[in-house]
mmCIF file of C-alpha atoms and ligand atoms in Angstrom:
data_model
loop_
_atom_site.group_PDB
_atom_site.id
_atom_site.type_symbol
_atom_site.label_atom_id
_atom_site.label_comp_id
_atom_site.label_asym_id
_atom_site.label_seq_id
_atom_site.Cartn_x
_atom_site.Cartn_y
_atom_site.Cartn_z
ATOM 1 C CA MET A 825 -2.353 29.341 -12.181
ATOM 2 C CA THR A 826 0.246 27.316 -10.147
ATOM 3 C CA GLY A 827 -0.284 28.016 -6.598
ATOM 4 C CA THR A 828 -4.216 28.157 -6.531
ATOM 5 C CA ARG A 829 -5.298 27.317 -3.112
ATOM 6 C CA THR A 830 -8.597 25.570 -2.352
ATOM 7 C CA GLY A 831 -8.895 26.191 1.475
ATOM 8 C CA THR A 832 -11.123 23.683 3.098
ATOM 9 C CA GLY A 833 -13.637 23.598 0.076
ATOM 10 C CA THR A 834 -14.622 20.594 -1.792
ATOM 11 C CA GLY A 835 -13.317 19.626 -5.340
ATOM 12 C CA THR A 836 -9.944 18.429 -6.615
ATOM 13 C CA VAL A 837 -6.787 20.222 -7.746
ATOM 14 C CA LEU A 838 -3.939 18.761 -9.793
ATOM 15 C CA ILE A 839 -0.205 18.633 -8.967
ATOM 16 C CA THR A 840 2.801 17.239 -10.867
ATOM 17 C CA ALA A 841 4.538 14.233 -9.347
ATOM 18 C CA ALA A 842 7.811 16.274 -8.973
ATOM 19 C CA ASP A 843 6.124 19.118 -7.140
ATOM 20 C CA LEU A 844 4.337 16.695 -4.858
ATOM 21 C CA ARG A 845 7.570 14.762 -4.117
ATOM 22 C CA ALA A 846 9.315 18.170 -3.442
ATOM 23 C CA ALA A 847 6.511 19.283 -1.042
ATOM 24 C CA LEU A 848 6.415 16.018 0.780
ATOM 25 C CA ALA A 849 10.090 15.707 1.177
ATOM 26 C CA ALA A 850 10.351 19.298 2.496
ATOM 27 C CA ILE A 851 7.637 18.533 4.986
ATOM 28 C CA LEU A 852 9.542 15.247 6.018
ATOM 29 C CA ALA A 853 12.712 17.189 6.401
ATOM 30 C CA GLY A 854 10.860 19.667 8.475
ATOM 31 C CA TRP A 855 10.010 16.749 10.890
ATOM 32 C CA ARG A 856 13.861 15.973 11.200
ATOM 33 C CA VAL A 857 13.652 13.039 8.854
ATOM 34 C CA PRO A 858 17.192 12.883 7.216
ATOM 35 C CA ALA A 859 17.301 14.264 3.648
ATOM 36 C CA GLU A 860 17.939 10.870 1.963
ATOM 37 C CA GLN A 861 15.278 9.208 3.995
ATOM 38 C CA ALA A 862 12.833 11.959 3.435
ATOM 39 C CA ASP A 863 13.270 11.745 -0.411
ATOM 40 C CA ALA A 864 12.802 7.958 -0.305
ATOM 41 C CA VAL A 865 9.687 8.100 1.633
ATOM 42 C CA ALA A 866 8.252 10.978 -0.363
ATOM 43 C CA GLU A 867 9.159 9.001 -3.688
ATOM 44 C CA LEU A 868 7.124 6.020 -2.389
ATOM 45 C CA LEU A 869 4.082 8.069 -1.305
ATOM 46 C CA VAL A 870 4.136 9.751 -4.732
ATOM 47 C CA GLU A 871 4.569 6.599 -6.437
ATOM 48 C CA ALA A 872 1.236 5.272 -4.795
ATOM 49 C CA ASP A 873 -0.437 8.547 -5.766
ATOM 50 C CA LEU A 874 0.710 8.241 -9.404
ATOM 51 C CA ARG A 875 -0.394 4.626 -9.471
ATOM 52 C CA GLY A 876 -4.048 5.536 -8.270
ATOM 53 C CA VAL A 877 -3.622 4.012 -4.859
ATOM 54 C CA ASP A 878 -4.650 7.381 -3.353
ATOM 55 C CA SER A 879 -5.172 5.898 0.007
ATOM 56 C CA HIS A 880 -1.503 5.123 0.571
ATOM 57 C CA GLY A 881 0.024 8.389 -0.828
ATOM 58 C CA ALA A 882 0.079 12.011 0.469
ATOM 59 C CA HIS A 883 -3.104 11.074 2.410
ATOM 60 C CA LEU A 884 -0.808 9.443 4.959
ATOM 61 C CA MET A 885 1.207 12.456 5.835
ATOM 62 C CA PRO A 886 -1.183 13.664 8.776
ATOM 63 C CA MET A 887 -0.973 10.108 10.365
ATOM 64 C CA TYR A 888 2.927 10.505 10.193
ATOM 65 C CA ALA A 889 2.723 13.972 11.646
ATOM 66 C CA ALA A 890 0.604 12.829 14.651
ATOM 67 C CA ARG A 891 3.022 9.747 15.170
ATOM 68 C CA LEU A 892 6.138 11.758 15.103
ATOM 69 C CA ALA A 893 4.628 14.478 17.440
ATOM 70 C CA SER A 894 3.675 11.784 19.895
ATOM 71 C CA GLY A 895 7.071 10.003 19.798
ATOM 72 C CA HIS A 896 5.611 6.909 18.282
ATOM 73 C CA LEU A 897 7.579 7.085 15.077
ATOM 74 C CA THR A 898 11.191 7.647 14.828
ATOM 75 C CA PRO A 899 12.196 10.391 12.430
ATOM 76 C CA ARG A 900 15.623 8.731 11.644
ATOM 77 C CA THR A 901 15.017 5.108 10.545
ATOM 78 C CA THR A 902 17.631 2.576 11.372
ATOM 79 C CA VAL A 903 17.253 -0.995 10.050
ATOM 80 C CA THR A 904 19.348 -3.619 11.582
ATOM 81 C CA ALA A 905 19.889 -7.393 11.007
ATOM 82 C CA ILE A 906 18.795 -9.610 13.983
ATOM 83 C CA ALA A 907 19.639 -12.805 12.145
ATOM 84 C CA ASP A 908 21.000 -13.752 8.781
ATOM 85 C CA ASP A 909 21.917 -17.127 7.483
ATOM 86 C CA GLY A 910 21.906 -16.551 3.742
ATOM 87 C CA THR A 911 18.505 -17.715 2.439
ATOM 88 C CA THR A 912 16.658 -16.321 5.469
ATOM 89 C CA ALA A 913 17.116 -13.016 7.377
ATOM 90 C CA ILE A 914 15.282 -11.106 10.140
ATOM 91 C CA LEU A 915 15.520 -7.391 10.061
ATOM 92 C CA ASP A 916 14.395 -4.829 12.836
ATOM 93 C CA GLY A 917 12.912 -1.608 11.397
ATOM 94 C CA GLY A 918 13.589 0.228 14.744
ATOM 95 C CA LEU A 919 9.864 1.681 14.619
ATOM 96 C CA GLY A 920 11.011 4.137 11.952
ATOM 97 C CA PHE A 921 9.397 4.686 8.608
ATOM 98 C CA GLY A 922 8.051 1.435 7.125
ATOM 99 C CA GLN A 923 9.021 2.425 3.625
ATOM 100 C CA LEU A 924 12.775 2.472 4.485
ATOM 101 C CA ALA A 925 12.516 -1.070 6.165
ATOM 102 C CA GLY A 926 10.501 -2.149 3.200
ATOM 103 C CA LEU A 927 12.981 -1.046 0.629
ATOM 104 C CA GLU A 928 15.820 -2.604 2.637
ATOM 105 C CA ALA A 929 13.936 -5.975 2.866
ATOM 106 C CA ALA A 930 12.969 -5.843 -0.842
ATOM 107 C CA ARG A 931 16.742 -5.234 -1.647
ATOM 108 C CA LEU A 932 17.897 -7.933 0.527
ATOM 109 C CA VAL A 933 15.475 -10.628 -0.550
ATOM 110 C CA SER A 934 16.236 -9.809 -4.239
ATOM 111 C CA ALA A 935 20.026 -10.274 -3.674
ATOM 112 C CA ARG A 936 19.552 -13.510 -1.575
ATOM 113 C CA ALA A 937 17.054 -15.162 -4.012
ATOM 114 C CA ALA A 938 19.395 -14.266 -6.957
ATOM 115 C CA GLU A 939 22.199 -15.844 -4.993
ATOM 116 C CA HIS A 940 20.486 -19.014 -3.598
ATOM 117 C CA GLY A 941 17.392 -19.469 -5.814
ATOM 118 C CA VAL A 942 14.883 -18.824 -2.980
ATOM 119 C CA ALA A 943 14.865 -16.445 -0.064
ATOM 120 C CA ALA A 944 12.791 -15.196 2.759
ATOM 121 C CA VAL A 945 13.194 -11.940 4.750
ATOM 122 C CA ALA A 946 11.199 -10.990 7.868
ATOM 123 C CA VAL A 947 10.951 -7.513 9.388
ATOM 124 C CA ARG A 948 10.015 -6.850 13.045
ATOM 125 C CA GLU A 949 9.292 -3.489 14.499
ATOM 126 C CA THR A 950 8.530 -1.745 11.368
ATOM 127 C CA THR A 951 5.697 0.473 10.848
ATOM 128 C CA HIS A 952 3.182 1.194 7.949
ATOM 129 C CA LEU A 953 4.829 0.210 4.554
ATOM 130 C CA GLY A 954 2.112 1.886 2.467
ATOM 131 C CA ALA A 955 1.163 0.091 -0.826
ATOM 132 C CA LEU A 956 2.963 -3.452 -0.789
ATOM 133 C CA GLY A 957 2.953 -3.556 -4.533
ATOM 134 C CA ALA A 958 5.789 -0.881 -4.555
ATOM 135 C CA TYR A 959 7.986 -3.434 -3.055
ATOM 136 C CA THR A 960 7.090 -6.583 -4.752
ATOM 137 C CA ALA A 961 7.308 -4.738 -8.111
ATOM 138 C CA ARG A 962 10.830 -3.790 -7.262
ATOM 139 C CA VAL A 963 11.850 -7.455 -6.642
ATOM 140 C CA ALA A 964 10.093 -8.475 -10.015
ATOM 141 C CA ALA A 965 12.024 -5.934 -11.803
ATOM 142 C CA GLU A 966 15.145 -7.773 -10.725
ATOM 143 C CA GLY A 967 13.509 -10.924 -12.548
ATOM 144 C CA LEU A 968 12.253 -12.544 -9.427
ATOM 145 C CA ILE A 969 8.874 -13.723 -8.247
ATOM 146 C CA CYS A 970 7.998 -12.154 -4.933
ATOM 147 C CA LEU A 971 5.335 -12.362 -2.192
ATOM 148 C CA CYS A 972 4.927 -9.816 0.625
ATOM 149 C CA VAL A 973 2.619 -9.928 3.514
ATOM 150 C CA GLN A 974 2.174 -7.368 6.356
ATOM 151 C CA ASN A 975 0.051 -7.502 9.606
ATOM 152 C CA GLY A 976 -0.789 -4.660 11.950
ATOM 153 C CA PRO A 977 -3.162 -3.329 14.622
ATOM 154 C CA THR A 978 -6.115 -5.511 15.686
ATOM 155 C CA PHE A 979 -9.321 -3.763 14.511
ATOM 156 C CA VAL A 980 -10.921 -6.543 12.266
ATOM 157 C CA PRO A 981 -12.739 -9.507 13.907
ATOM 158 C CA PRO A 982 -12.340 -13.074 12.500
ATOM 159 C CA PHE A 983 -15.054 -14.151 10.056
ATOM 160 C CA GLY A 984 -18.161 -14.673 11.949
ATOM 161 C CA GLY A 985 -16.568 -12.952 15.198
ATOM 162 C CA VAL A 986 -16.918 -9.697 16.947
ATOM 163 C CA THR A 987 -13.594 -9.524 18.782
ATOM 164 C CA PRO A 988 -11.089 -7.509 16.802
ATOM 165 C CA LEU A 989 -7.856 -9.565 16.390
ATOM 166 C CA LEU A 990 -6.456 -8.948 13.009
ATOM 167 C CA SER A 991 -5.650 -6.175 10.685
ATOM 168 C CA THR A 992 -6.559 -5.541 7.100
ATOM 169 C CA ASN A 993 -3.573 -7.860 6.526
ATOM 170 C CA PRO A 994 -2.347 -6.968 2.918
ATOM 171 C CA LEU A 995 -0.771 -9.321 0.500
ATOM 172 C CA SER A 996 1.023 -8.596 -2.656
ATOM 173 C CA TYR A 997 2.798 -10.701 -5.231
ATOM 174 C CA ALA A 998 4.518 -9.724 -8.378
ATOM 175 C CA VAL A 999 5.746 -11.847 -11.252
ATOM 176 C CA PRO A 1000 8.132 -10.737 -13.973
ATOM 177 C CA ALA A 1001 6.956 -11.033 -17.634
ATOM 178 C CA GLY A 1002 8.831 -10.754 -20.866
ATOM 179 C CA GLU A 1003 7.325 -7.982 -23.133
ATOM 180 C CA GLU A 1004 4.343 -7.539 -21.024
ATOM 181 C CA PRO A 1005 4.386 -5.542 -17.663
ATOM 182 C CA ALA A 1006 5.051 -7.398 -14.400
ATOM 183 C CA ILE A 1007 2.021 -8.912 -12.900
ATOM 184 C CA VAL A 1008 1.515 -6.884 -9.546
ATOM 185 C CA TYR A 1009 -1.341 -8.126 -7.284
ATOM 186 C CA ASP A 1010 -1.667 -5.925 -4.248
ATOM 187 C CA VAL A 1011 -4.793 -6.133 -1.981
ATOM 188 C CA ALA A 1012 -5.960 -5.812 1.652
ATOM 189 C CA THR A 1013 -7.488 -9.194 2.701
ATOM 190 C CA THR A 1014 -10.497 -7.049 3.783
ATOM 191 C CA ALA A 1015 -13.043 -6.011 0.962
ATOM 192 C CA VAL A 1016 -10.952 -2.692 0.899
ATOM 193 C CA ALA A 1017 -8.133 -1.176 2.611
ATOM 194 C CA GLY A 1018 -8.912 0.685 5.820
ATOM 195 C CA ASN A 1019 -7.324 3.859 4.455
ATOM 196 C CA LYS A 1020 -9.529 3.972 1.442
ATOM 197 C CA LEU A 1021 -12.497 4.247 3.816
ATOM 198 C CA LEU A 1022 -10.685 6.968 5.707
ATOM 199 C CA LEU A 1023 -10.029 8.833 2.437
ATOM 200 C CA ALA A 1024 -13.703 8.546 1.264
ATOM 201 C CA LYS A 1025 -14.531 10.059 4.680
ATOM 202 C CA LYS A 1026 -12.056 12.887 4.111
ATOM 203 C CA ARG A 1027 -13.142 13.598 0.660
ATOM 204 C CA GLY A 1028 -16.811 13.570 1.854
ATOM 205 C CA ASP A 1029 -17.887 10.926 -0.892
ATOM 206 C CA ALA A 1030 -21.564 10.466 -1.172
ATOM 207 C CA ALA A 1031 -21.426 6.726 -0.958
ATOM 208 C CA ILE A 1032 -18.978 3.724 -0.726
ATOM 209 C CA PRO A 1033 -19.599 0.434 -2.553
ATOM 210 C CA THR A 1034 -21.715 -2.334 -0.901
ATOM 211 C CA GLY A 1035 -19.740 -4.696 1.246
ATOM 212 C CA TRP A 1036 -16.817 -2.360 2.175
ATOM 213 C CA ALA A 1037 -17.785 -2.012 5.776
ATOM 214 C CA ASN A 1038 -20.647 -2.020 8.221
ATOM 215 C CA ASP A 1039 -21.650 0.751 10.784
ATOM 216 C CA GLU A 1040 -20.563 0.599 14.355
ATOM 217 C CA HIS A 1041 -23.659 -1.483 15.052
ATOM 218 C CA GLY A 1042 -22.630 -4.085 12.514
ATOM 219 C CA ARG A 1043 -25.233 -3.067 10.117
ATOM 220 C CA PRO A 1044 -24.257 -2.966 6.274
ATOM 221 C CA THR A 1045 -23.954 0.637 5.003
ATOM 222 C CA THR A 1046 -22.936 2.519 1.911
ATOM 223 C CA ASP A 1047 -22.758 5.860 3.838
ATOM 224 C CA PRO A 1048 -18.999 6.566 4.262
ATOM 225 C CA ALA A 1049 -19.663 8.544 7.412
ATOM 226 C CA ALA A 1050 -21.484 5.742 9.245
ATOM 227 C CA ALA A 1051 -19.087 3.045 7.992
ATOM 228 C CA SER A 1052 -16.597 2.087 10.487
ATOM 229 C CA VAL A 1053 -12.861 1.079 9.903
ATOM 230 C CA ARG A 1054 -13.593 -1.288 12.911
ATOM 231 C CA HIS A 1055 -16.185 -3.083 10.878
ATOM 232 C CA LEU A 1056 -14.448 -3.725 7.581
ATOM 233 C CA GLN A 1057 -15.587 -6.953 5.885
ATOM 234 C CA TRP A 1058 -13.343 -9.648 4.629
ATOM 235 C CA PHE A 1059 -13.178 -9.933 0.846
ATOM 236 C CA GLY A 1060 -14.898 -13.159 -0.211
ATOM 237 C CA GLY A 1061 -16.012 -13.742 3.448
ATOM 238 C CA HIS A 1062 -14.323 -16.892 4.864
ATOM 239 C CA LYS A 1063 -11.941 -16.966 1.939
ATOM 240 C CA GLY A 1064 -10.395 -13.430 2.607
ATOM 241 C CA PHE A 1065 -10.400 -14.469 6.293
ATOM 242 C CA GLY A 1066 -8.285 -17.483 5.512
ATOM 243 C CA LEU A 1067 -5.771 -15.427 3.647
ATOM 244 C CA ALA A 1068 -5.568 -12.815 6.399
ATOM 245 C CA LEU A 1069 -4.811 -15.611 8.773
ATOM 246 C CA LEU A 1070 -1.971 -16.768 6.526
ATOM 247 C CA VAL A 1071 -0.688 -13.250 6.630
ATOM 248 C CA GLU A 1072 -0.851 -13.119 10.413
ATOM 249 C CA LEU A 1073 0.854 -16.408 10.787
ATOM 250 C CA LEU A 1074 3.699 -15.271 8.545
ATOM 251 C CA ALA A 1075 4.063 -11.643 9.318
ATOM 252 C CA GLY A 1076 3.048 -11.998 13.079
ATOM 253 C CA VAL A 1077 3.809 -15.445 14.287
ATOM 254 C CA LEU A 1078 6.848 -16.508 12.012
ATOM 255 C CA ALA A 1079 8.365 -13.175 11.925
ATOM 256 C CA GLY A 1080 8.405 -12.835 15.657
ATOM 257 C CA SER A 1081 6.158 -9.688 15.456
ATOM 258 C CA SER A 1082 2.969 -9.047 17.468
ATOM 259 C CA PHE A 1083 -0.143 -11.249 16.324
ATOM 260 C CA GLY A 1084 -3.510 -11.417 17.538
ATOM 261 C CA THR A 1085 -3.608 -9.876 21.084
ATOM 262 C CA THR A 1086 -0.038 -10.976 21.793
ATOM 263 C CA GLU A 1087 2.294 -7.977 21.720
ATOM 264 C CA ARG A 1088 5.864 -8.393 20.693
ATOM 265 C CA THR A 1089 7.074 -4.755 20.283
ATOM 266 C CA ALA A 1090 8.916 -2.142 22.231
ATOM 267 C CA SER A 1091 6.289 0.315 21.385
ATOM 268 C CA PRO A 1092 3.871 1.155 24.238
ATOM 269 C CA LEU A 1093 0.885 1.252 21.587
ATOM 270 C CA HIS A 1094 -0.904 -1.972 21.647
ATOM 271 C CA GLY A 1095 -3.928 -3.585 20.223
ATOM 272 C CA ASP A 1096 -6.005 -1.334 17.803
ATOM 273 C CA ALA A 1097 -3.606 1.507 18.496
ATOM 274 C CA ARG A 1098 -0.495 -0.714 17.520
ATOM 275 C CA VAL A 1099 1.917 0.863 15.242
ATOM 276 C CA ALA A 1100 4.461 -1.883 14.958
ATOM 277 C CA LYS A 1101 3.991 -4.135 12.009
ATOM 278 C CA GLY A 1102 5.473 -7.337 11.065
ATOM 279 C CA VAL A 1103 6.427 -8.166 7.336
ATOM 280 C CA VAL A 1104 7.623 -11.132 5.418
ATOM 281 C CA PHE A 1105 9.045 -11.082 1.872
ATOM 282 C CA ILE A 1106 9.467 -14.363 0.066
ATOM 283 C CA ALA A 1107 11.401 -14.365 -3.421
ATOM 284 C CA ILE A 1108 11.912 -17.144 -5.947
ATOM 285 C CA ASP A 1109 14.266 -16.987 -8.903
ATOM 286 C CA PRO A 1110 12.384 -18.495 -11.766
ATOM 287 C CA ALA A 1111 15.642 -19.056 -13.603
ATOM 288 C CA ARG A 1112 16.207 -22.075 -11.148
ATOM 289 C CA PHE A 1113 13.228 -23.682 -12.708
ATOM 290 C CA ALA A 1114 13.500 -22.853 -16.514
ATOM 291 C CA PRO A 1115 15.723 -20.576 -18.599
ATOM 292 C CA ARG A 1116 14.721 -17.052 -17.737
ATOM 293 C CA ALA A 1117 13.583 -16.274 -21.248
ATOM 294 C CA VAL A 1118 11.349 -19.475 -21.455
ATOM 295 C CA PHE A 1119 9.664 -18.391 -18.122
ATOM 296 C CA THR A 1120 9.056 -14.896 -19.165
ATOM 297 C CA ALA A 1121 7.733 -15.951 -22.518
ATOM 298 C CA ALA A 1122 5.372 -18.172 -20.844
ATOM 299 C CA VAL A 1123 4.150 -15.440 -18.420
ATOM 300 C CA ASP A 1124 3.571 -13.385 -21.550
ATOM 301 C CA THR A 1125 1.550 -16.205 -23.308
ATOM 302 C CA LEU A 1126 -0.734 -16.581 -20.322
ATOM 303 C CA VAL A 1127 -1.213 -12.686 -19.913
ATOM 304 C CA ARG A 1128 -2.171 -12.538 -23.524
ATOM 305 C CA GLU A 1129 -4.517 -15.369 -23.251
ATOM 306 C CA ILE A 1130 -6.279 -13.928 -20.304
ATOM 307 C CA ARG A 1131 -6.369 -10.417 -21.942
ATOM 308 C CA GLY A 1132 -7.803 -11.911 -25.070
ATOM 309 C CA SER A 1133 -10.483 -13.999 -23.389
ATOM 310 C CA GLU A 1134 -13.900 -13.518 -24.592
ATOM 311 C CA ARG A 1135 -15.478 -10.800 -22.541
ATOM 312 C CA ALA A 1136 -18.733 -11.017 -20.630
ATOM 313 C CA THR A 1137 -21.451 -8.767 -21.594
ATOM 314 C CA GLY A 1138 -20.773 -5.180 -20.650
ATOM 315 C CA VAL A 1139 -17.081 -5.685 -19.954
ATOM 316 C CA GLU A 1140 -14.847 -3.320 -21.994
ATOM 317 C CA ARG A 1141 -11.695 -4.782 -21.120
ATOM 318 C CA ILE A 1142 -10.034 -7.784 -19.000
ATOM 319 C CA TRP A 1143 -7.270 -6.403 -16.779
ATOM 320 C CA LEU A 1144 -4.303 -8.185 -15.319
ATOM 321 C CA PRO A 1145 -3.349 -7.387 -11.679
ATOM 322 C CA GLY A 1146 -0.986 -4.279 -11.862
ATOM 323 C CA GLU A 1147 -2.305 -3.084 -15.321
ATOM 324 C CA PRO A 1148 -4.810 -0.460 -13.962
ATOM 325 C CA GLU A 1149 -2.056 1.074 -11.742
ATOM 326 C CA HIS A 1150 0.460 0.916 -14.662
ATOM 327 C CA GLU A 1151 -1.898 2.713 -17.064
ATOM 328 C CA ARG A 1152 -2.757 5.186 -14.292
ATOM 329 C CA ALA A 1153 0.692 5.977 -13.560
ATOM 330 C CA ARG A 1154 1.239 6.982 -17.221
ATOM 331 C CA GLN A 1155 -1.855 9.005 -17.291
ATOM 332 C CA ARG A 1156 -1.206 10.845 -14.054
ATOM 333 C CA ALA A 1157 2.573 11.449 -15.057
ATOM 334 C CA ARG A 1158 1.236 13.131 -18.144
ATOM 335 C CA ASP A 1159 -1.848 15.012 -16.738
ATOM 336 C CA GLY A 1160 -1.070 15.619 -13.063
ATOM 337 C CA ILE A 1161 -2.108 13.869 -9.790
ATOM 338 C CA PRO A 1162 -5.539 14.785 -8.515
ATOM 339 C CA LEU A 1163 -5.646 15.939 -4.931
ATOM 340 C CA PRO A 1164 -8.816 16.496 -3.089
ATOM 341 C CA ALA A 1165 -9.124 19.952 -1.412
ATOM 342 C CA PRO A 1166 -9.164 18.594 2.084
ATOM 343 C CA LEU A 1167 -6.161 16.813 1.711
ATOM 344 C CA VAL A 1168 -4.449 19.985 0.114
ATOM 345 C CA ALA A 1169 -5.633 21.974 3.093
ATOM 346 C CA GLU A 1170 -3.888 19.439 5.395
ATOM 347 C CA LEU A 1171 -0.615 19.454 3.382
ATOM 348 C CA ASP A 1172 -0.735 23.358 3.348
ATOM 349 C CA GLU A 1173 -1.029 23.325 7.303
ATOM 350 C CA LEU A 1174 1.695 20.691 7.562
ATOM 351 C CA ALA A 1175 4.078 22.765 5.453
ATOM 352 C CA ALA A 1176 3.275 25.991 7.169
ATOM 353 C CA LYS A 1177 4.021 24.360 10.592
ATOM 354 C CA VAL A 1178 7.527 23.458 9.474
ATOM 355 C CA GLY A 1179 8.041 26.791 7.434
ATOM 356 C CA ALA A 1180 8.029 24.748 4.087
ATOM 357 C CA ALA A 1181 6.348 26.170 0.895
ATOM 358 C CA PRO A 1182 2.934 24.880 0.212
ATOM 359 C CA PRO A 1183 2.438 22.403 -2.532
ATOM 360 C CA ARG A 1184 2.248 23.952 -6.043
ATOM 361 C CA VAL A 1185 -1.264 22.912 -7.135
ATOM 362 C CA ARG A 1186 -3.128 23.940 -10.140
ATOM 363 C CA PRO A 1187 -7.013 23.766 -10.776
ATOM 364 C CA ALA A 1188 -8.413 20.435 -12.122
ATOM 365 C CA GLY A 1189 -10.677 20.591 -15.153
ATOM 366 C CA HIS A 1190 -12.353 17.442 -14.298
ATOM 367 C CA GLU A 1191 -11.669 14.062 -12.649
ATOM 368 C CA GLN A 1192 -9.579 11.712 -14.685
ATOM 369 C CA PRO A 1193 -11.486 9.168 -16.825
ATOM 370 C CA GLY A 1194 -11.788 5.817 -15.004
ATOM 371 C CA ASP A 1195 -10.594 7.007 -11.568
ATOM 372 C CA HIS A 1196 -13.665 6.218 -9.660
ATOM 373 C CA GLU A 1197 -14.313 2.767 -11.381
ATOM 374 C CA GLN A 1198 -10.753 1.652 -10.736
ATOM 375 C CA GLU A 1199 -11.036 2.525 -6.971
ATOM 376 C CA GLU A 1200 -14.051 0.374 -6.547
ATOM 377 C CA ALA A 1201 -12.454 -2.471 -8.396
HETATM 378 N N1 NAD B 1579 0.389 -1.273 4.634
HETATM 379 C C1 NAD B 1579 -0.851 -1.497 5.159
HETATM 380 O O1 NAD B 1579 -1.025 -1.593 6.250
HETATM 381 C C2 NAD B 1579 -1.889 -1.705 4.092
HETATM 382 C C3 NAD B 1579 -3.037 -2.348 4.606
HETATM 383 C C4 NAD B 1579 -4.065 -2.601 3.784
HETATM 384 C C5 NAD B 1579 -3.994 -2.270 2.465
HETATM 385 N N2 NAD B 1579 -2.879 -1.741 1.981
HETATM 386 C C6 NAD B 1579 -2.618 -1.304 0.563
HETATM 387 O O2 NAD B 1579 -3.946 -0.781 0.112
HETATM 388 C C7 NAD B 1579 -3.961 -0.857 -1.336
HETATM 389 C C8 NAD B 1579 -5.240 -1.035 -1.824
HETATM 390 O O3 NAD B 1579 -5.775 -2.172 -1.326
HETATM 391 P P1 NAD B 1579 -7.176 -2.759 -1.749
HETATM 392 O O4 NAD B 1579 -7.485 -4.063 -1.175
HETATM 393 O O5 NAD B 1579 -8.297 -1.704 -1.532
HETATM 394 O O6 NAD B 1579 -7.066 -2.927 -3.352
HETATM 395 P P2 NAD B 1579 -8.080 -3.021 -4.523
HETATM 396 O O7 NAD B 1579 -9.330 -3.695 -4.150
HETATM 397 O O8 NAD B 1579 -8.247 -1.721 -5.320
HETATM 398 O O9 NAD B 1579 -7.360 -4.158 -5.600
HETATM 399 C C9 NAD B 1579 -6.110 -3.716 -6.216
HETATM 400 C C10 NAD B 1579 -5.581 -4.949 -6.888
HETATM 401 O O10 NAD B 1579 -6.558 -5.494 -7.781
HETATM 402 C C11 NAD B 1579 -5.975 -5.272 -9.107
HETATM 403 N N3 NAD B 1579 -7.090 -4.999 -9.995
HETATM 404 C C12 NAD B 1579 -7.939 -3.897 -9.827
HETATM 405 N N4 NAD B 1579 -8.941 -3.983 -10.833
HETATM 406 C C13 NAD B 1579 -8.810 -5.024 -11.338
HETATM 407 C C14 NAD B 1579 -9.430 -5.738 -12.469
HETATM 408 N N5 NAD B 1579 -10.563 -5.319 -13.048
HETATM 409 N N6 NAD B 1579 -8.945 -6.966 -12.974
HETATM 410 C C15 NAD B 1579 -7.863 -7.519 -12.320
HETATM 411 N N7 NAD B 1579 -7.252 -6.874 -11.396
HETATM 412 C C16 NAD B 1579 -7.569 -5.763 -11.031
HETATM 413 C C17 NAD B 1579 -5.077 -4.119 -9.007
HETATM 414 O O11 NAD B 1579 -4.113 -4.145 -10.142
HETATM 415 C C18 NAD B 1579 -4.349 -4.513 -7.773
HETATM 416 O O12 NAD B 1579 -3.449 -5.454 -7.799
HETATM 417 C C19 NAD B 1579 -2.814 -1.961 -1.538
HETATM 418 O O13 NAD B 1579 -1.727 -1.130 -2.222
HETATM 419 C C20 NAD B 1579 -2.566 -2.563 -0.354
HETATM 420 O O14 NAD B 1579 -0.969 -2.815 -0.225
HETATM 421 C C21 NAD B 1579 -1.765 -1.376 2.853
#
């Protein structure tokens, strides 16, 4: 029953990765994003949906539509080098799609770390990169260890404060293994990514986990409607805040991007409306420290030791960072990607506005096993 529409109802439908990719690329092309760039952005959004990072997949399309319409996102992305001395480089993302600047920075840091053993690439004037693990995983696929951090608009106060100064400041690292999948750690330094809360609101979820966010009066809540993205909580309290500060120091201060309330962007949007983000990638070639096979075999040993650890009562499996997404991607490639009805309605509308075909969805029998548990991990 391909093509079943769900209007603005509730529930979930399924779509294949290929159909979602085609639908998103057609909408992006309708927004005058050059075809090759539209394909690359669509690819990364679908990759997030495949991996179960639903907050950073097709859900972001309405945000892009609004930013393009208001002129705050450039449809054609041009990434230029501002400085380059071999081991370090600074790129300018031209306030275009963050995915394209992210891919270019990941490519550059990989090449430079392979050449010099270690490299760092900063990106200024880029926008939302989406899920950072997509980039660190690409660098790890080249046999390199990678760290990536990104800052953004000021809507999260420091630990113990009420003045919004930081973003959800995500951090991802990836480490190549031998026979095991690469380890890919990819988190916001707040208890949850802001877009997960926005997606829970869009889906009309009955409740969110304790500790995600407070309401606008600063009171803890599990009601998604009452929870405010301006009152997200740090993960681990002062510890998450300390990591968020490192992200701000690297992606903001060091990269030459905006930080705190200091604006260093050509964009007129500032503070909590800021679209410009700073990014830093750091890569290390482990082969400079030990033969590559020795290093990756040691990573495999550690992974297996952790996975084989005695489990606490009630725990079915011990996961390594990146494994839930790796398994989800296999499952969704086989069974289809679940899309909530309100998101399908948004995509239908975006497609109609540019004269593109609506996404080819089919009814879902049921939610895929494990979906909810993993999103709350
Ligand atoms: N670009 C941006 O502006 C921005 C901002 C914030 C967050 N994000 C993205 O949002 C996404 C979600 O962030 P989040 O903080 O909500 O993530 P999360 O809390 O779901 O944590 C995800 C990480 O935890 C690992 N994980 C999950 N369950 C596990 C388990 N049981 N044992 C061990 N590891 C486990 C996953 O493999 C993954 O590395 C990330 O992709 C992040 O990059 C992006």
